[in-house]
Tab-separated table of C-alpha atoms and ligand atoms in Angstrom:
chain	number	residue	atom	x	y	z
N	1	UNK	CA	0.000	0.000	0.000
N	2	UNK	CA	1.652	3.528	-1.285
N	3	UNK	CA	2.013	6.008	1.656
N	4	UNK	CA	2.859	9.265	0.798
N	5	UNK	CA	5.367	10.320	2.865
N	6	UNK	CA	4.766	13.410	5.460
N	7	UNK	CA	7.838	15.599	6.497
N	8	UNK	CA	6.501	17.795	9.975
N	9	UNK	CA	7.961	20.648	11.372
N	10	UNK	CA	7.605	20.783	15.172
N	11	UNK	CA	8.573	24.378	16.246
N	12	UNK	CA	7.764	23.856	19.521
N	13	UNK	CA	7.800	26.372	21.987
N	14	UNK	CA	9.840	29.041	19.104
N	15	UNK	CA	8.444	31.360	16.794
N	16	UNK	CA	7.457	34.731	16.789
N	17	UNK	CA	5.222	36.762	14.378
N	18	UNK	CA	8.296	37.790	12.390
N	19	UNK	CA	8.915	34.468	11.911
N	20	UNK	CA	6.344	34.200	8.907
N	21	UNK	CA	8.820	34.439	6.604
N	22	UNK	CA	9.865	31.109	7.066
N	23	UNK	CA	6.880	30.161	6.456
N	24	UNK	CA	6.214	31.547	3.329
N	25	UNK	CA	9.732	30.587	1.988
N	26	UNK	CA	8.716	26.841	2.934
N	27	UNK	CA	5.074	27.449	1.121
N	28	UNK	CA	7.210	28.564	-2.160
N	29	UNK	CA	9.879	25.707	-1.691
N	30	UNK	CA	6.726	23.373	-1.148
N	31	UNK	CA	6.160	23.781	-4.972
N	32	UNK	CA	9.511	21.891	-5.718
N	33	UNK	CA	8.382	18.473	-3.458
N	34	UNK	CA	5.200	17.566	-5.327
N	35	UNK	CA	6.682	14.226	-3.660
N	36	UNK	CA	5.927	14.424	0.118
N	37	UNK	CA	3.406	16.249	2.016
N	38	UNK	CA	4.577	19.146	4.221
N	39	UNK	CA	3.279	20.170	7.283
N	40	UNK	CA	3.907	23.179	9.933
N	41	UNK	CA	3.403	22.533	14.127
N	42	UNK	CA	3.896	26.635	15.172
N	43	UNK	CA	3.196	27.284	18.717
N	44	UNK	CA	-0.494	28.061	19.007
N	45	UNK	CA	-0.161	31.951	19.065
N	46	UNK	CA	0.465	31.624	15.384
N	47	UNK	CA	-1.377	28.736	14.040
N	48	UNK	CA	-4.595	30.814	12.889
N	49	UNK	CA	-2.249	32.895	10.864
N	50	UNK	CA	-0.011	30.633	9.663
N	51	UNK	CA	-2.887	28.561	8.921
N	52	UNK	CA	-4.429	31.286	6.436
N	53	UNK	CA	-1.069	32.340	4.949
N	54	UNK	CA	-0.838	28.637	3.867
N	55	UNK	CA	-4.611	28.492	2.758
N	56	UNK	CA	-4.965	26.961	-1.033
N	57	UNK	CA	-0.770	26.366	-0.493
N	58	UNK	CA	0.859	22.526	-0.586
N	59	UNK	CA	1.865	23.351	3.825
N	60	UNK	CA	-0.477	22.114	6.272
N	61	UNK	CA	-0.678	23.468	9.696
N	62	UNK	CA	-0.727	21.692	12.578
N	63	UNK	CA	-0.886	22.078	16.464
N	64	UNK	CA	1.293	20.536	19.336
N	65	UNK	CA	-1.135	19.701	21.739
N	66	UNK	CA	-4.643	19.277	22.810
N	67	UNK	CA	-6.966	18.868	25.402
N	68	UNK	CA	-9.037	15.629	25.587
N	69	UNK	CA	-12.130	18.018	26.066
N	70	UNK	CA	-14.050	20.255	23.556
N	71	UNK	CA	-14.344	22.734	25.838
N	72	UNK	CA	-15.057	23.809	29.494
N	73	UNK	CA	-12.666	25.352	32.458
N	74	UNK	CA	-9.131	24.447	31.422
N	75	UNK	CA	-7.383	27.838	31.600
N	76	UNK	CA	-4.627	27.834	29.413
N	77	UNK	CA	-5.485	24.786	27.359
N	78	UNK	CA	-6.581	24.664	24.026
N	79	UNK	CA	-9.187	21.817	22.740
N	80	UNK	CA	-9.283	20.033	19.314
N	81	UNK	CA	-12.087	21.608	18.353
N	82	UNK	CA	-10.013	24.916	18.575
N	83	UNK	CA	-6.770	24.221	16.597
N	84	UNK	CA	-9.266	23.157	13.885
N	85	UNK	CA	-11.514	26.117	13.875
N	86	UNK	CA	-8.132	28.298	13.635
N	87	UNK	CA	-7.170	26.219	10.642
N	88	UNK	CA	-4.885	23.294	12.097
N	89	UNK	CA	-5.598	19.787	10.141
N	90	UNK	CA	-3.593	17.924	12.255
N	91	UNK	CA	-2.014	17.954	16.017
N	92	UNK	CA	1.095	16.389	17.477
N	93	UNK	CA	-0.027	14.623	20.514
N	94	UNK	CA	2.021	12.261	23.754
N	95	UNK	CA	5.561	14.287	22.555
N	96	UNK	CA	8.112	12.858	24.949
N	97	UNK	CA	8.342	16.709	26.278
N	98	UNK	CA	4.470	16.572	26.970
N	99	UNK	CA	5.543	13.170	28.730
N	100	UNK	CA	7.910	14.601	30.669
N	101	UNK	CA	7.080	17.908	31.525
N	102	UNK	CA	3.270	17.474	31.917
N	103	UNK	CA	3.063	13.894	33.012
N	104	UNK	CA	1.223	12.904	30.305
N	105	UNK	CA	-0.069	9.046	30.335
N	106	UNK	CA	-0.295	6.519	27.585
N	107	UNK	CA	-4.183	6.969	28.561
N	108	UNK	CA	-4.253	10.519	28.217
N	109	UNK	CA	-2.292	10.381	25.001
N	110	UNK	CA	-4.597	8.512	23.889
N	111	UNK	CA	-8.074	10.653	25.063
N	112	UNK	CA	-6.353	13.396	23.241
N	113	UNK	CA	-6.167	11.442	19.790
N	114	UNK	CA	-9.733	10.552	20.532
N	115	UNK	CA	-10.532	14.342	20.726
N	116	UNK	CA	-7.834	14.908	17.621
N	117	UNK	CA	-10.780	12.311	15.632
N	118	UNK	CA	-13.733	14.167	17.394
N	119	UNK	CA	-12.543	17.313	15.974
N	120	UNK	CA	-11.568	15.956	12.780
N	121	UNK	CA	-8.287	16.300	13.080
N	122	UNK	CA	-5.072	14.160	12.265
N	123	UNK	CA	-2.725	12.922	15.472
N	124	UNK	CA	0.725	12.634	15.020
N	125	UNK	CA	0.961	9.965	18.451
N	126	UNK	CA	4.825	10.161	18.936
N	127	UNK	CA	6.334	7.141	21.052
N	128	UNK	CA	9.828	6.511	21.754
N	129	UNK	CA	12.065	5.177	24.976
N	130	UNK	CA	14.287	6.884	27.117
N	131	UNK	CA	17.969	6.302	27.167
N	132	UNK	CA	17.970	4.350	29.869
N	133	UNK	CA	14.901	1.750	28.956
N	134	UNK	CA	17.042	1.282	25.661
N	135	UNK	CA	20.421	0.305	27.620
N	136	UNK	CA	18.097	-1.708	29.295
N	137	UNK	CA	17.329	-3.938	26.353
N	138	UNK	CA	13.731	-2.634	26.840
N	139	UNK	CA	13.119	-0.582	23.665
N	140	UNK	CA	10.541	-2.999	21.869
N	141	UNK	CA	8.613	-3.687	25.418
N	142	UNK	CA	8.233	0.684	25.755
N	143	UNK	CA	7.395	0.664	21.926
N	144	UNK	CA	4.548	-1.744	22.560
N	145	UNK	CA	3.174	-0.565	26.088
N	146	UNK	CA	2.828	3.075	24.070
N	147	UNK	CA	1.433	2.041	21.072
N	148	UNK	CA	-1.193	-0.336	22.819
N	149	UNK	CA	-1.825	2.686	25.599
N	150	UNK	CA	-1.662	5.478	23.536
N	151	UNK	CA	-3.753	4.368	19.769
N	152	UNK	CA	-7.188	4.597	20.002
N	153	UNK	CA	-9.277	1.793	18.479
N	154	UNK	CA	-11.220	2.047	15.342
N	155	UNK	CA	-9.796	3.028	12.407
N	156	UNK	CA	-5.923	3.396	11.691
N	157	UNK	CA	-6.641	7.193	10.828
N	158	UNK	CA	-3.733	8.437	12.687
N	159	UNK	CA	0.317	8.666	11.840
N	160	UNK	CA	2.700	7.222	14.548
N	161	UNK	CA	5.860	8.899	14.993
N	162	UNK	CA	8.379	6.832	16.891
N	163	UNK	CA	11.033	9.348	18.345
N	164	UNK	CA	13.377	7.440	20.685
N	165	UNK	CA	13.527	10.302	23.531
N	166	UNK	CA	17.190	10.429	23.551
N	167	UNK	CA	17.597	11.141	19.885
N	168	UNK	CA	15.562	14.511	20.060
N	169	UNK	CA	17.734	17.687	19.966
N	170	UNK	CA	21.000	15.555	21.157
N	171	UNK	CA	22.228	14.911	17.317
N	172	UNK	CA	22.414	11.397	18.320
N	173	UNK	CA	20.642	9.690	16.087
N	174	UNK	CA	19.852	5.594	16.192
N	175	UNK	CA	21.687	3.392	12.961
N	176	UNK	CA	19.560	2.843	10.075
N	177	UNK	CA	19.272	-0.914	10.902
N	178	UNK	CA	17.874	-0.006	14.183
N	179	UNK	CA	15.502	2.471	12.650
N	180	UNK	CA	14.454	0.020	10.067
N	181	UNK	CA	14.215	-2.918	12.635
N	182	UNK	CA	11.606	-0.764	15.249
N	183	UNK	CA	9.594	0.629	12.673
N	184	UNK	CA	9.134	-3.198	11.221
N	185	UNK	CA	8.163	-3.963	14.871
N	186	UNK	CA	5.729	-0.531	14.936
N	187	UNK	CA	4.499	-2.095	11.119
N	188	UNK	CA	3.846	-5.162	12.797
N	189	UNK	CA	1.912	-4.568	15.397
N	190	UNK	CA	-0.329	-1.500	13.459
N	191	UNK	CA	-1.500	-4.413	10.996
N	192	UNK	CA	-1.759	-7.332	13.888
N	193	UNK	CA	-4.216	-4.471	15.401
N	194	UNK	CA	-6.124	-2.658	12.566
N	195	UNK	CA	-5.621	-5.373	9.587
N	196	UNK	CA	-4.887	-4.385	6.286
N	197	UNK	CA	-5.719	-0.862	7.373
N	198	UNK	CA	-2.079	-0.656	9.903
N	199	UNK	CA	-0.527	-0.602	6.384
N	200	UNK	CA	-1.973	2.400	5.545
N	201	UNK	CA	-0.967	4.309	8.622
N	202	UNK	CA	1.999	6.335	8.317
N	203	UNK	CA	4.996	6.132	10.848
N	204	UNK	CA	7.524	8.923	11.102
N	205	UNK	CA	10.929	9.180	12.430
N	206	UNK	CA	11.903	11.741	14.687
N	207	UNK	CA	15.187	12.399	16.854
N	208	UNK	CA	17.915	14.858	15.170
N	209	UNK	CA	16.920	14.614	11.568
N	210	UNK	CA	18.806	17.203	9.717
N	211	UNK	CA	19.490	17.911	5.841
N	212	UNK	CA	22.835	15.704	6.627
N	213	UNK	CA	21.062	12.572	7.431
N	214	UNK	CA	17.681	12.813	5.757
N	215	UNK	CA	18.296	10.277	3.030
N	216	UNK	CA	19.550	8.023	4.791
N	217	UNK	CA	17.346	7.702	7.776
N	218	UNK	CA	14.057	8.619	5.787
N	219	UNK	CA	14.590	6.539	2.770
N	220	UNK	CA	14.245	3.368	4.914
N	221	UNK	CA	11.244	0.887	4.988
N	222	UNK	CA	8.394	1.810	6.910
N	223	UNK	CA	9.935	5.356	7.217
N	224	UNK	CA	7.016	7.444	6.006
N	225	UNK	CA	8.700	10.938	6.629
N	226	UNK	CA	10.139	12.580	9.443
N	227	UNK	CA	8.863	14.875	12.413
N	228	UNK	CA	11.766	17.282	12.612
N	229	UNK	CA	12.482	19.604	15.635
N	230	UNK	CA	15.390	22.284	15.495
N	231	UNK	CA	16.068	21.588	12.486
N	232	UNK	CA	12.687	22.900	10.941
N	233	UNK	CA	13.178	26.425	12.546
N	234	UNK	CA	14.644	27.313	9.177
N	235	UNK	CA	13.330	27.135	6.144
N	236	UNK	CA	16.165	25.874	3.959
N	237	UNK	CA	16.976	23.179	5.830
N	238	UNK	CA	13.672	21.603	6.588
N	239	UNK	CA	12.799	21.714	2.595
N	240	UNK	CA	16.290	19.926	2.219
N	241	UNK	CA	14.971	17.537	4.643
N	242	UNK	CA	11.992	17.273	2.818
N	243	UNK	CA	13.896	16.956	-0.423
N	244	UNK	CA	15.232	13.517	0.477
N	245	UNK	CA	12.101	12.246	-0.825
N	246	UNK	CA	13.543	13.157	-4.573
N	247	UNK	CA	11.223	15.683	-6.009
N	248	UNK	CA	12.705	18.660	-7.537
N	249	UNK	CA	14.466	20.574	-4.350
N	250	UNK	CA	17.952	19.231	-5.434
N	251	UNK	CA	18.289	22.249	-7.850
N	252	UNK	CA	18.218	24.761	-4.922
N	253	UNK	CA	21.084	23.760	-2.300
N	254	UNK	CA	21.426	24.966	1.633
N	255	UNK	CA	23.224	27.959	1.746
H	1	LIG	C1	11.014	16.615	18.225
H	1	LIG	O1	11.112	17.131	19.329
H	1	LIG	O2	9.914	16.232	17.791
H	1	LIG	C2	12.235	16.470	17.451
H	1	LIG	C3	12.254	15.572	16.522
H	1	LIG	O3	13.264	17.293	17.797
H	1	LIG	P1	14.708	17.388	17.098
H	1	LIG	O4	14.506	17.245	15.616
H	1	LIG	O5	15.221	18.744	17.468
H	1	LIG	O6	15.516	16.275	17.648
């Protein structure tokens, strides 16, 4: 089953309203990668207007986080409901730094993908293990407790994105025969779970991708694209990134 692969930029907790720019120079470079579908995570202070510079563009725009509910008394949080209605198609959702910093459970990972459906929106579920559970041998074991905990049932309608935790903003980044061995595993148990339809399902890599090592960690089976941190910031070297799915982009080079 073809899966177009899906390169996402996860600003996290950067970007200012003069960083549009960057935007707009990945909507124009966009035009070059007819190949892979682009997509941009700003913080949620500029997702409405990201979302309608992008509007009739090749960039989607997508949010970091949600909350499981629709609405109600949650001061500072921000439902499902309202990343779509300010344009968002998507949302990342269980990020290891949501893990870590907001205690975020497999369970509530997963009520927030519910929502993420409710709302009609994509979740990008990221997994991954810690350094220490993969010294431990336990890297398959934390791969499986996620995906069980964190997927919600029904329909494979979602894209996983396994980001081992100590990959992400280290420049460490796992071998290729590891990548290709735990996303066989992630393959595995998507289609042992949803059928034929856990073929469909896209998994991204994430941990330190960068327009050095694109090809050669997103080129591998059952990589469907990446979801890129830091090095998405700027615009040049995300569409590199990007470009390691062939396309045009190898005319323009990183400067
Ligand atoms: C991330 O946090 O989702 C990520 C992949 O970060 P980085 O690319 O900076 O490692």
């Amino acid at each position: 089953m073809p899966r177009r692969p899906l390169v996402a930029a996860n600003w996290k907790m950067n970007g200012l309203k003069a960083s549009t720019g960057e935007l707009e120079k990945i909507i124009a470079g966009a035009e070059n990668l007819a190949d892979v579908e682009l997509m941009v995570c700003p913080p949620a202070t500029l997702l409405a207007s990201f979302a309608a510079a992008a509007r009739g563009s090749r960039v989607a725009i997508g949010g970091q986080d949600c909350h499981a509910q629709a609405s109600g008394a949650y001061t500072g949080d921000i439902s499902a409901e309202m990343l779509k209605d300010a344009g968002a198609t998507a949302v990342i959702v269980g990020h290891s730094e949501r893990r870590r910093y907001h205690g975020e459970t497999d369970a509530a990972v997963r009520e927030k993908a519910l929502a993420a459906r409710r709302a009609g929106l994509v979740a990008i579920v990221c997994i991954g293990e810690t350094h220490a559970e993969r010294d431990g041998g336990r890297t398959r074991e934390i791969v499986r407790t996620q995906l069980d905990g964190s997927l919600p049932d029904g329909a494979a309608d979602f894209v996983v994105a396994y980001e081992p935790v100590w990959a992400i903003g280290s420049g460490v980044t796992p071998t290729p025969d590891d990548v290709a061995d735990i996303h066989g595993f992630i393959r595995d148990r998507l289609t042992a779970r949803y059928g034929e339809a856990g073929r469909g399902a896209r998994i991204l890599y994430g941990g330190s991708v960068n327009a050095a090592n694109a090809k050669r960690l997103l080129t591998i089976e059952n990589v469907d694209g990446a979801l890129v941190g830091g090095a998405s910031l700027k615009a040049d070297e995300f569409l590199a990134i990007a470009g390691a799915y062939g396309a045009r982009w190898s005319a323009i080079s990183l400067s």
